[in-house]
Coordinates of C-alpha atoms and ligand atoms in Angstrom, one line a residue:
X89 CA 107.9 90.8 94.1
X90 CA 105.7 90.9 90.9
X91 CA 106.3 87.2 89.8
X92 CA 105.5 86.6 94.1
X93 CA 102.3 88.6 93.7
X94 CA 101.2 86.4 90.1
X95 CA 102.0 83.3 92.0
X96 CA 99.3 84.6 94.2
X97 CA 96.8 85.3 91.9
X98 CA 97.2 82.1 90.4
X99 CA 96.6 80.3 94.0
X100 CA 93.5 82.6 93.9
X101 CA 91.6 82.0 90.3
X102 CA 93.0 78.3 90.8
X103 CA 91.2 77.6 94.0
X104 CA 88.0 79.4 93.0
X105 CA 88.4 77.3 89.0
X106 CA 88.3 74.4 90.9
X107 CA 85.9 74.4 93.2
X108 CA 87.9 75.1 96.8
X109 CA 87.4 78.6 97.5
X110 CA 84.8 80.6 97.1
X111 CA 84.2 84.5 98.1
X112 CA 81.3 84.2 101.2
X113 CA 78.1 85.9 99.7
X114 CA 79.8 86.3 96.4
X115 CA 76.2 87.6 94.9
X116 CA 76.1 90.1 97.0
X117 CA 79.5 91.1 96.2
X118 CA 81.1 89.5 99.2
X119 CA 82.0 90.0 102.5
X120 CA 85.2 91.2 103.4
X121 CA 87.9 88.1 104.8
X122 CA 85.4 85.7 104.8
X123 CA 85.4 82.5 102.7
X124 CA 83.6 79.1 102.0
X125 CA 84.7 76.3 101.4
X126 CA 83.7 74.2 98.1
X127 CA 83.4 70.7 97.4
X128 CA 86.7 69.8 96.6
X129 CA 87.8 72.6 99.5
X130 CA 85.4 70.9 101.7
X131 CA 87.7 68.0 101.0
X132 CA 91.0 69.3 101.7
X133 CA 89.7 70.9 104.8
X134 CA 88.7 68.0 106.5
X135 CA 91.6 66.0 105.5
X136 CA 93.6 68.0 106.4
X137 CA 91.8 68.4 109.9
X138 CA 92.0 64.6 109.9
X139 CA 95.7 63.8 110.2
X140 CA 96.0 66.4 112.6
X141 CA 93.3 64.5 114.5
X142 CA 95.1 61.2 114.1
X143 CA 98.6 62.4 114.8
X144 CA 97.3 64.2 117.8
X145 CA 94.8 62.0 119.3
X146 CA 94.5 58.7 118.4
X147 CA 98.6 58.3 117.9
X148 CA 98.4 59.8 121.9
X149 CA 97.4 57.8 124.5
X150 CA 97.0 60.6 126.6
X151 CA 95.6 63.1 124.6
X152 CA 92.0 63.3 123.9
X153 CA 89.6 65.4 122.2
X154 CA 86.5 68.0 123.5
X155 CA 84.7 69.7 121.4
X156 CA 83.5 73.3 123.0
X157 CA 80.8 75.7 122.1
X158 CA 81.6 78.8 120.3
X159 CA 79.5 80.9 122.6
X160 CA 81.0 80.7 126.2
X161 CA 80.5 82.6 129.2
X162 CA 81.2 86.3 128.8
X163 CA 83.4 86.3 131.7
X164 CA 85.9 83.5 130.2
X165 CA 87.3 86.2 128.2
X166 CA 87.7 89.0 131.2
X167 CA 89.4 85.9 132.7
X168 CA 91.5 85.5 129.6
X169 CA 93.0 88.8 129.5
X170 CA 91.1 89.2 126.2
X171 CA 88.3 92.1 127.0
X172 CA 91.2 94.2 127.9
X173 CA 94.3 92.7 126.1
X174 CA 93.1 91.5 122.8
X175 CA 93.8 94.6 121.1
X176 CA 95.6 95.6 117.5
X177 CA 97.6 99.1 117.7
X178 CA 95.3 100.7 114.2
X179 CA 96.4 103.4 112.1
X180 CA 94.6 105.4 109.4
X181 CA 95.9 106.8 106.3
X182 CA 94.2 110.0 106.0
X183 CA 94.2 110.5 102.2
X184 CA 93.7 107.1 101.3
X185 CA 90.8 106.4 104.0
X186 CA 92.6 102.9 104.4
X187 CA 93.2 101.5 107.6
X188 CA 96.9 99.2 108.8
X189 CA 98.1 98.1 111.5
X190 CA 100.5 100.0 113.0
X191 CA 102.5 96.9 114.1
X192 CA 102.5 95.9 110.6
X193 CA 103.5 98.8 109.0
X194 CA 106.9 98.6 111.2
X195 CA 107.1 95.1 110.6
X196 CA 106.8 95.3 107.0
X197 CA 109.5 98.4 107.2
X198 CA 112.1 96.0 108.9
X199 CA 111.2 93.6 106.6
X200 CA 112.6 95.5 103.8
X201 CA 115.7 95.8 105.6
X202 CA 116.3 92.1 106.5
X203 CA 115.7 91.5 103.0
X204 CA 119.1 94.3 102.2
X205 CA 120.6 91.2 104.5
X206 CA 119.9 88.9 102.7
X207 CA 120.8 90.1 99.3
X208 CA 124.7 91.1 100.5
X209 CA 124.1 87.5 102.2
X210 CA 123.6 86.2 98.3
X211 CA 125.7 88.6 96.8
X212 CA 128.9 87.5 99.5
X213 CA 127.7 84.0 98.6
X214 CA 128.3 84.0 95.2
X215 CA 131.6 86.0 95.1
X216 CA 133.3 83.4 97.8
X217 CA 131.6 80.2 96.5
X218 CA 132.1 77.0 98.9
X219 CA 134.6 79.0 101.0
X220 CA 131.5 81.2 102.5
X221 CA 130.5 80.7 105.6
X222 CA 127.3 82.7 106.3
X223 CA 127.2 83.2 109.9
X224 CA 130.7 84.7 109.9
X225 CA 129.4 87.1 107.0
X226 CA 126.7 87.9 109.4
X227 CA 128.3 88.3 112.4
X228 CA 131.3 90.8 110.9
X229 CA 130.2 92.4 107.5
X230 CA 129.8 95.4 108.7
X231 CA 127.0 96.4 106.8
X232 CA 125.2 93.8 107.7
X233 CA 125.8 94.2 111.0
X234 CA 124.4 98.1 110.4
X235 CA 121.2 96.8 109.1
X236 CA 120.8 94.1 112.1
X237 CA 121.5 96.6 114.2
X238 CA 118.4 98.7 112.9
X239 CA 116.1 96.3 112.4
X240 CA 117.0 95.4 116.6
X241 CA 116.5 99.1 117.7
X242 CA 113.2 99.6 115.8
X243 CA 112.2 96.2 116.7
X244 CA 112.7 97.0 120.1
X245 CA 111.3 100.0 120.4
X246 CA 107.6 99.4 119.4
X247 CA 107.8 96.1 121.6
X248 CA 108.6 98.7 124.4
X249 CA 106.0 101.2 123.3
X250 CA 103.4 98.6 123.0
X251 CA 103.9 96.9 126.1
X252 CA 103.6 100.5 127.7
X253 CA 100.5 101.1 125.3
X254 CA 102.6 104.6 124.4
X255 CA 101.1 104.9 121.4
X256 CA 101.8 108.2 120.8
X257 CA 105.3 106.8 120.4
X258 CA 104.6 104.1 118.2
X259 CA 103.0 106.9 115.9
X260 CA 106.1 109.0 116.3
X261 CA 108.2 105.7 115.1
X262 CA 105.9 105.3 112.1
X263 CA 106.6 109.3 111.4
X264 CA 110.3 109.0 112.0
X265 CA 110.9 106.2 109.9
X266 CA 108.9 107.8 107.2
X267 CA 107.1 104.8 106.6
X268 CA 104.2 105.6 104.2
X269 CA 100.6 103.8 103.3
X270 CA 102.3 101.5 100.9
X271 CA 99.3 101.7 98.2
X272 CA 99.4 105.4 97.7
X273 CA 102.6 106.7 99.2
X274 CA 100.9 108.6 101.7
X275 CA 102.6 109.8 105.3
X276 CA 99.4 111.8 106.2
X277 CA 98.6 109.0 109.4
X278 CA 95.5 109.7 112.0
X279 CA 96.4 108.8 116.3
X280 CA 97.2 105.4 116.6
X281 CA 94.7 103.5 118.5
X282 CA 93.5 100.3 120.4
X283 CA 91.0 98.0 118.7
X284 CA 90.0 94.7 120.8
X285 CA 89.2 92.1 117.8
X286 CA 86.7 90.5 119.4
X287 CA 83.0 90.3 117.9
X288 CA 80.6 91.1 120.3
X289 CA 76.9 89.3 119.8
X290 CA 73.7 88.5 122.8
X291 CA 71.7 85.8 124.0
X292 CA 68.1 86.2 125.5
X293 CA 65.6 88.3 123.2
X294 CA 64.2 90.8 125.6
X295 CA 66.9 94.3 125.3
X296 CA 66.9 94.7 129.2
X297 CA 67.9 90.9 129.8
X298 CA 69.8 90.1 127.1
X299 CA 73.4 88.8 127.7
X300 CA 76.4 90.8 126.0
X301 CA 78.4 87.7 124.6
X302 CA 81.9 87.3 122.2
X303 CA 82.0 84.7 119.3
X304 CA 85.4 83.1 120.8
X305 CA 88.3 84.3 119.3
X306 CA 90.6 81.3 119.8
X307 CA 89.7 78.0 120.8
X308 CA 91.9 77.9 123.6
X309 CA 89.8 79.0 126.7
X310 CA 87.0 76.0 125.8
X311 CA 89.8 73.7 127.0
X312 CA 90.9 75.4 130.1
X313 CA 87.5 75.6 131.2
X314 CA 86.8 72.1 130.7
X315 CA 90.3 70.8 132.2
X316 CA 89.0 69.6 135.1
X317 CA 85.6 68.0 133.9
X318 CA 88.2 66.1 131.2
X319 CA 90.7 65.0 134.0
X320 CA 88.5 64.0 136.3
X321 CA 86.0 61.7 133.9
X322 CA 88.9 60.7 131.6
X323 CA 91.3 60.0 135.0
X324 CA 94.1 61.8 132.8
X325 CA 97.3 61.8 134.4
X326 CA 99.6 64.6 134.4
X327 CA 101.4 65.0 132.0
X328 CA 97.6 64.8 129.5
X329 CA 96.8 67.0 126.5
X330 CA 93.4 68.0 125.6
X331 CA 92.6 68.5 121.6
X332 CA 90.2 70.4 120.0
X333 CA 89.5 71.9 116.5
X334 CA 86.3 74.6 115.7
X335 CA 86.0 77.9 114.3
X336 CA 87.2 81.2 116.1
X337 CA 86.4 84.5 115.2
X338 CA 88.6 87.7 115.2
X339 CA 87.6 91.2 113.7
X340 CA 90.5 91.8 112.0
X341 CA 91.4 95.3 111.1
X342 CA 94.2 94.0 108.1
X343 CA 92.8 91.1 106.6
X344 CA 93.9 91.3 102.5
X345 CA 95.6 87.9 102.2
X346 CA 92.9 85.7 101.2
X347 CA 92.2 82.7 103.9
X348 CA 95.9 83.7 105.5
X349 CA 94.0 86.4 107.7
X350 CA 90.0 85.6 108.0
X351 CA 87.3 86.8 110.5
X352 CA 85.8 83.9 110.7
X353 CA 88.3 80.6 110.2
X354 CA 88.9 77.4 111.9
X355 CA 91.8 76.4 114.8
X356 CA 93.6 72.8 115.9
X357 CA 95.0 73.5 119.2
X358 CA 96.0 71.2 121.7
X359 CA 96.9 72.2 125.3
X360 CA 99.1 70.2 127.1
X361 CA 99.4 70.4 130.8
X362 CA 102.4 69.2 132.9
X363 CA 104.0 69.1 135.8
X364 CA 105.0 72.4 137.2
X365 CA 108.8 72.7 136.0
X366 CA 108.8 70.8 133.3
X367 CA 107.1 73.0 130.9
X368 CA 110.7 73.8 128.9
X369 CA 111.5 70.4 128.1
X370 CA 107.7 69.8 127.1
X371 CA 107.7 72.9 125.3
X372 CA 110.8 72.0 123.2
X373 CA 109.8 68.2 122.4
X374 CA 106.2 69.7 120.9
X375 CA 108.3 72.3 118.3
X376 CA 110.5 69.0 117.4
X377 CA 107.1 67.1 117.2
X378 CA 105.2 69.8 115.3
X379 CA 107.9 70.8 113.1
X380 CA 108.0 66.2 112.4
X381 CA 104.2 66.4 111.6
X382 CA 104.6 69.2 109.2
X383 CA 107.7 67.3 107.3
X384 CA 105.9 64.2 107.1
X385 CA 103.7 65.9 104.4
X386 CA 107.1 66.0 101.8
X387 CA 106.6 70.2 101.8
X388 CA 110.1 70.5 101.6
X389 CA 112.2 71.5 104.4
X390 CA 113.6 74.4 103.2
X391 CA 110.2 75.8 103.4
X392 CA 109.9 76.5 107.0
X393 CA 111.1 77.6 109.7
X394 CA 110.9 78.3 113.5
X395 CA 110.9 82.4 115.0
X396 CA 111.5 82.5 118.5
X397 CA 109.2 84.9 120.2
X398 CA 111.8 88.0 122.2
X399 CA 108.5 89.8 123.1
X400 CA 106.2 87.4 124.7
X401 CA 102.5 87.6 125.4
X402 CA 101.5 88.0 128.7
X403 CA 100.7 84.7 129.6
X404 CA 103.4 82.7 127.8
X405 CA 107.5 81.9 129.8
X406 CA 108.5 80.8 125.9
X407 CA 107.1 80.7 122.4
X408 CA 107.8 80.2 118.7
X409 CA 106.2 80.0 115.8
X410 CA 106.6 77.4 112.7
X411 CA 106.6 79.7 109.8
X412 CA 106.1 78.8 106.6
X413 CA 106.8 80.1 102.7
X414 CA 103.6 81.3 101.8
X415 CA 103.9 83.0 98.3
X416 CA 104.0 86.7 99.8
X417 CA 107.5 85.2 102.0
X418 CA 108.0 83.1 105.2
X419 CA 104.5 84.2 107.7
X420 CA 103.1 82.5 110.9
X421 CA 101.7 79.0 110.2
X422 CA 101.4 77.3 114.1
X423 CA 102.4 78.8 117.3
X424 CA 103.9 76.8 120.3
X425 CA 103.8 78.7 123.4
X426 CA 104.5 77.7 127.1
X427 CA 101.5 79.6 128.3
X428 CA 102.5 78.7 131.9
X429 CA 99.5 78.1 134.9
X430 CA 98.7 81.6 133.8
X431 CA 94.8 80.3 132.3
X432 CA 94.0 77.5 134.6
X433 CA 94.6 80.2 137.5
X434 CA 92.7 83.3 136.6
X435 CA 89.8 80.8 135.6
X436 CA 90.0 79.7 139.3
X437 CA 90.5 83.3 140.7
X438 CA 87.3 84.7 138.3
X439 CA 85.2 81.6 139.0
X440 CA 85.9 81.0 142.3
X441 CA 85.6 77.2 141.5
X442 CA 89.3 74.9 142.1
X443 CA 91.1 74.2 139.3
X444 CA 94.0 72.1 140.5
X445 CA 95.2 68.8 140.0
X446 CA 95.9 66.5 142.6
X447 CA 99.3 64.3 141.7
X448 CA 98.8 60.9 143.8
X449 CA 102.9 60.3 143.3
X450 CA 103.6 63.6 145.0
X451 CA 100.8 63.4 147.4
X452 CA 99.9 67.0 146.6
X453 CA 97.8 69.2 144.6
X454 CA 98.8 71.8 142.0
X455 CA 97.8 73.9 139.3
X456 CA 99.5 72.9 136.2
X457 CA 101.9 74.7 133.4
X458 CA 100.2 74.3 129.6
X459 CA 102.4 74.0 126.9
X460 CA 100.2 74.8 123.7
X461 CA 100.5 73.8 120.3
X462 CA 98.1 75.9 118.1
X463 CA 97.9 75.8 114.3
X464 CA 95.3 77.7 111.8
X465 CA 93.5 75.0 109.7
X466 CA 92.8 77.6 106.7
X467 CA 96.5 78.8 106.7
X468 CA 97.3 75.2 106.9
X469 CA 95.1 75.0 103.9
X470 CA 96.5 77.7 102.3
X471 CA 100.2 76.4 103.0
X472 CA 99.4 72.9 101.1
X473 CA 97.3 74.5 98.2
X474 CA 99.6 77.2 97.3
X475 CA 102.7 74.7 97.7
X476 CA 101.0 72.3 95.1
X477 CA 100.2 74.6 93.0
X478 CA 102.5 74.2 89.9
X479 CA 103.3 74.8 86.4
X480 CA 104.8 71.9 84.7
X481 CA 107.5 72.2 81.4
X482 CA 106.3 68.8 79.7
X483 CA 109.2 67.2 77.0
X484 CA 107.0 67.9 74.4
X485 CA 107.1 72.0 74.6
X486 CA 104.0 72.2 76.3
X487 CA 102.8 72.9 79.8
X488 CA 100.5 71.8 82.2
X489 CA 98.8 72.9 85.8
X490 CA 99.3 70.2 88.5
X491 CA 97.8 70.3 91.6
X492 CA 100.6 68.1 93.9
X493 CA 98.7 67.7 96.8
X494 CA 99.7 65.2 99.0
X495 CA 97.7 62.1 98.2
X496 CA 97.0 61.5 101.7
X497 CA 95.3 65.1 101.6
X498 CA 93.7 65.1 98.1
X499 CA 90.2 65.5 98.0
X500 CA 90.1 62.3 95.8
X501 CA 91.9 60.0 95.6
X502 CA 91.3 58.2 91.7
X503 CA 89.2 59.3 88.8
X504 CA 87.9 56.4 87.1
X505 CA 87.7 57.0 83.0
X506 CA 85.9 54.8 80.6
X507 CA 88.2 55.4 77.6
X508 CA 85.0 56.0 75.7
X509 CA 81.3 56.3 76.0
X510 CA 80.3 53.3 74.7
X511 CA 81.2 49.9 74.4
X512 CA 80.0 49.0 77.7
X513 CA 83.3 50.5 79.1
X514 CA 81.3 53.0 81.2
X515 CA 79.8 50.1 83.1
X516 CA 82.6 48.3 84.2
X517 CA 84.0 51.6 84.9
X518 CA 81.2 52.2 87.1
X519 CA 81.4 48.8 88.7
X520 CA 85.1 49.4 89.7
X521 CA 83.7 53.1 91.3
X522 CA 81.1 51.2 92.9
X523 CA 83.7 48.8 94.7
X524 CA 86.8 51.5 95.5
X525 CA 83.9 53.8 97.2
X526 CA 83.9 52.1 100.0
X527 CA 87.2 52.7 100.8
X528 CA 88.0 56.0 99.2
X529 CA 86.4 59.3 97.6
X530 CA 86.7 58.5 93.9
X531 CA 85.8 60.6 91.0
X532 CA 84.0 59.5 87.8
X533 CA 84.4 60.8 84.9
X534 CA 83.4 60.4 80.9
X535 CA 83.3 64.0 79.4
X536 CA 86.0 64.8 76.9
X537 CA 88.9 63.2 75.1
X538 CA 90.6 60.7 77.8
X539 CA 93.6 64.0 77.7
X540 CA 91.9 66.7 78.0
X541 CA 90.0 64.5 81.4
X542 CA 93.7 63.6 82.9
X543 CA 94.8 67.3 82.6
X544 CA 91.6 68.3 84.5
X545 CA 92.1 65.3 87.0
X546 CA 96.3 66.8 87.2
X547 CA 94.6 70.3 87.9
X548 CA 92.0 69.5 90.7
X549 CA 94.9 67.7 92.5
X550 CA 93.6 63.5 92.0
X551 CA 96.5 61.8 92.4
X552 CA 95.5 58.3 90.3
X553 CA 93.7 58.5 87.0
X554 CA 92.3 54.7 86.2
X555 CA 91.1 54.3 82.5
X556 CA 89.2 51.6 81.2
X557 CA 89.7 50.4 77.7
X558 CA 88.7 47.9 75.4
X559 CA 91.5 45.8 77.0
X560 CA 89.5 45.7 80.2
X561 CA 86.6 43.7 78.7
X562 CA 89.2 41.0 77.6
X563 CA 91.4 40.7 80.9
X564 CA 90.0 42.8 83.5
X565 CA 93.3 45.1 83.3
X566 CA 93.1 48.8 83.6
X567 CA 95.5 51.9 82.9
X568 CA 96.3 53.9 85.9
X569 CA 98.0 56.9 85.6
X570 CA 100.2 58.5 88.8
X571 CA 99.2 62.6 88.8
X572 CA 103.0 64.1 89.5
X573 CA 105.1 61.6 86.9
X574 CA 102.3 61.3 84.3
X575 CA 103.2 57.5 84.3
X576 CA 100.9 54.7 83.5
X577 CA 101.1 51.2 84.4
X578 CA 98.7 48.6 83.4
X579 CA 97.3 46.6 86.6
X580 CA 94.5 43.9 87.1
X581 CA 91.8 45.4 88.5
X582 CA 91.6 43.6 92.0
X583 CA 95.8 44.6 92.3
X584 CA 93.7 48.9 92.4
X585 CA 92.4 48.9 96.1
X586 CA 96.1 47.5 97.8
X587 CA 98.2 50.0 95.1
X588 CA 96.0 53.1 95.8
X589 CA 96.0 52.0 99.7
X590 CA 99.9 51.8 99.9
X591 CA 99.6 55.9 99.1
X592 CA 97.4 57.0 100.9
X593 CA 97.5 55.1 104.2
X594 CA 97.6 57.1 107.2
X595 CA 100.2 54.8 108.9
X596 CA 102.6 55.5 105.8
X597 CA 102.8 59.4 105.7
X598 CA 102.9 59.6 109.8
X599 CA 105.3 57.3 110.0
X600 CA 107.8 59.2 108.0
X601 CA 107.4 61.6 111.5
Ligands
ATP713 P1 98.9 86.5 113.6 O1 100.2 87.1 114.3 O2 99.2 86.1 112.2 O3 97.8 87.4 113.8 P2 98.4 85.1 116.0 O4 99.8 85.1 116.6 O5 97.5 86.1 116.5 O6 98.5 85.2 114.4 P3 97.4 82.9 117.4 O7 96.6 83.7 118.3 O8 98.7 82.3 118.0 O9 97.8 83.7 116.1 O10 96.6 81.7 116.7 C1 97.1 80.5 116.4 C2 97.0 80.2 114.9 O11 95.7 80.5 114.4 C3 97.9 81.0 114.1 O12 99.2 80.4 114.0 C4 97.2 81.0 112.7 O13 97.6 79.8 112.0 C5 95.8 80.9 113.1 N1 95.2 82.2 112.9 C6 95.2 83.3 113.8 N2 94.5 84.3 113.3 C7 94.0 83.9 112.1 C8 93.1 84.5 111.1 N3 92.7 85.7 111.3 N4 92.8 83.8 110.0 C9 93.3 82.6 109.8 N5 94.1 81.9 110.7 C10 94.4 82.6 111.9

């Protein structure tokens, strides 16, 4: 737990040392779960945003891309379900004036015990070596079997008690369990109660006229309104995905995990709409195709995973998620959900306006099912940053930071180093920046011993280091140095563009889908 919660810190001075993240309003303080972006975040972000875009979109013939206001009409959301649904079960600690969510707190409690599993699951492991076969151990240890058993009945319980909205039993749960506030140790817990997380705001200026209004909380409902409009201009045929990426805001009551949880952050969903019928198939070729996208990036497999959903919202017939091993465990990275016709038909019933699609081949209208894929682009963030984070045993009994973002992602691609200051290497040095800009974001650097400048370069994530020497001047050959194997390889300078190309090219990391 304590090395986990160093590797987090580390993620957190990193990003802020290097210009990625910064606390919003950090003069004044800060402002609780909200965050900017730096320059070299700025970077990330929209790279990142990028090769969702280009896997999405342009690799989709029929999908294409809207991009909706934040502000929307206020009756989208009654329509939604989320002015009465969009609600967190809260819970205050008494003594320690801090607030959880109640769901969380339960969560976290079963948590503890899955991780009991897993420790007899290591333990078993060891003992029997290559004979082990873990789901047997699972399915007949029988203290295993105990622990599953009570993670299932408490699990259970609060989905019951929420779906009900007894919250007077999900308290009594919290109670039995004797789960307590896990910074002071505290069972002395207020009611639990509904929260809806949406931020309210108004249009107009005058107090009588003005317009109660929501910042939207998912991105969602600006496709589903427009799913006609994009149908009918684009003459999409079913089955047609519609793509958007843009901010949403939630008010979250829990939000201590840096960019994991914001109130203000940025979503890439894409809803999918299909025949009637066909939504399970659909719905289990975009996990496959998600899961692809998110392996292309060389994470590491073993790094994620899918959790089916048992307690579904109440517009959904199937979802999942693709969780990933953030450095406080495995947590929610993208959601897939089969969100049914349930959206396209309360817009219609709330707007009184048709929403349906009429299928030529059938010779019939109907309103169709969405399959939804719907991933967090600061958690996505977070998942590359804090995976590339590392610290590096050289051979010579040092260490060094490194920054192993995928090239494809890194905010820059090469650093261009004049060897030294003088000579006229920094011109040549400039005149081979001046010619890879065009093609890439390059970095130029000339401060510091040409060491000292790599290990910054390794730290902030640049994948290629190229240094210019006195050789240069005699045979137009440069160093360049690969980030994760410290390598160097001495190239003509008109061989840079097609090697720094062949690792970074789009077509090369999406292919490996
Ligand atoms: P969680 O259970 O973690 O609150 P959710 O199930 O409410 O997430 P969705 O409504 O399915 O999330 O939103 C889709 C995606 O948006 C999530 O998978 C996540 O990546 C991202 N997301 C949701 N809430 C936040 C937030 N507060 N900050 C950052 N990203 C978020």
């Amino acid at each position: 737990m304590a090395k986990q919660e160093d590797q987090f810190k580390k993620v957190l001075s990193h990003a802020k040392e290097y210009g990625y993240v910064f606390q919003s309003s950090e003069i004044y303080d800060g402002l609780s779960a909200v965050y900017d972006y730096a320059q070299n975040g700025v970077e990330l972000k929209k790279n990142i945003r990028d090769y969702w875009w280009k896997a999405m979109v342009q690799m989709h013939e029929n999908i294409v891309g809207i991009d909706a206001s934040i502000l929307m009409h206020p009756t989208t959301w009654k329509a939604s379900g989320h002015v009465d649904a969009f609600n967190d079960p809260l819970i205050d600690n008494k003594d320690s004036k801090k607030r959880y969510r109640a769901d969380v707190l339960i969560e976290d409690y079963c948590a503890k015990i899955e991780a009991k599993i897993n420790k007899e699951v290591n333990k078993a492991a060891k003992r029997f070596g290559e004979a082990f076969n873990k789901e047997e151990f699972l399915a007949t240890n029988g203290r295993v079997v105990g622990y599953q058993e009570k993670i299932n009945t408490i699990l259970s319980r609060m989905g019951a008690s929420l779906e009900k909205e007894d919250l007077l039993d999900v308290k009594a749960l919290i109670e039995e369990l004797e789960i307590a506030d896990p910074l002071t140790g505290s069972r002395n817990w207020t009611e639990v109660k509904q929260f809806n997380l949406m931020f309210g705001t108004k249009l107009g200026a005058s107090a009588d006229t003005a317009m109660d209004l929501y910042l939207r909380p998912e991105t969602a409902q600006g496709i589903f309104v427009n799913f006609l409009n994009v149908q009918k201009t684009g003459r999409m045929k079913i089955p047609f995905g519609i793509a958007q990426t843009g901010k949403a805001f939630r008010n979250e009551i829990v939000a201590r995990q840096f960019i994991f949880r914001m109130r203000e952050f940025e979503q890439m969903e894409m809803q999918f709409f299909v025949k009637p019928g066909t939504q399970k198939d659909w719905y289990d070729q975009w996990k496959t195709t998600r899961l692809k996208w998110h392996l292309s990036l060389g994470m590491g497999a073993e790094n994620y995973r899918f959790h089916d959903h048992d307690k579904l919202a109440h517009y959904a017939d199937a979802a999942a998620d693709i969780e990933f091993k953030f450095p406080f465990g495995f947590k929610e990275l993208e959601g897939i959900h089969s969100r049914t016709d349930f959206d396209l038909k309360a817009h219609e019933e709330f707007s009184g306006k048709k929403l349906q699609y009429f299928d030529h081949e059938e010779n019939k209208s109907y309103t169709p099912y969405v399959v939804e894929t719907s991933i967090g682009l600061d958690r996505m963030f977070l998942a590359v940053f804090s995976n590339s984070l590392q610290e590096e045993a050289l051979e010579n009994g040092t260490s060094r930071t490194v920054l192993k973002l995928p090239p494809i992602l890194a905010p820059y691609k090469a650093a261009i180093l004049p060897l030294v200051k003088k000579d006229g290497l920094p011109e040549v040095a400039r005149k081979i920046m001046d010619d890879l800009k065009w093609d890439f974001n390059v970095f130029y650097d000339e401060k510091d011993a040409v060491g000292k400048r790599y290990r910054r370069q390794d730290a902030a994530g640049t994948p290629f280091c190229i240094t210019v020497d006195h050789q240069t001047l005699e045979d137009n050959s440069v160093t360049i140095r690969h980030r994760d194997t410290m390598e160097q390889k001495r190239v003509k300078i008109i061989e840079l563009k097609e090697l720094i190309h062949a690792e970074v090219a789009v077509k090369n990391w999406l292919q490996r889908m």
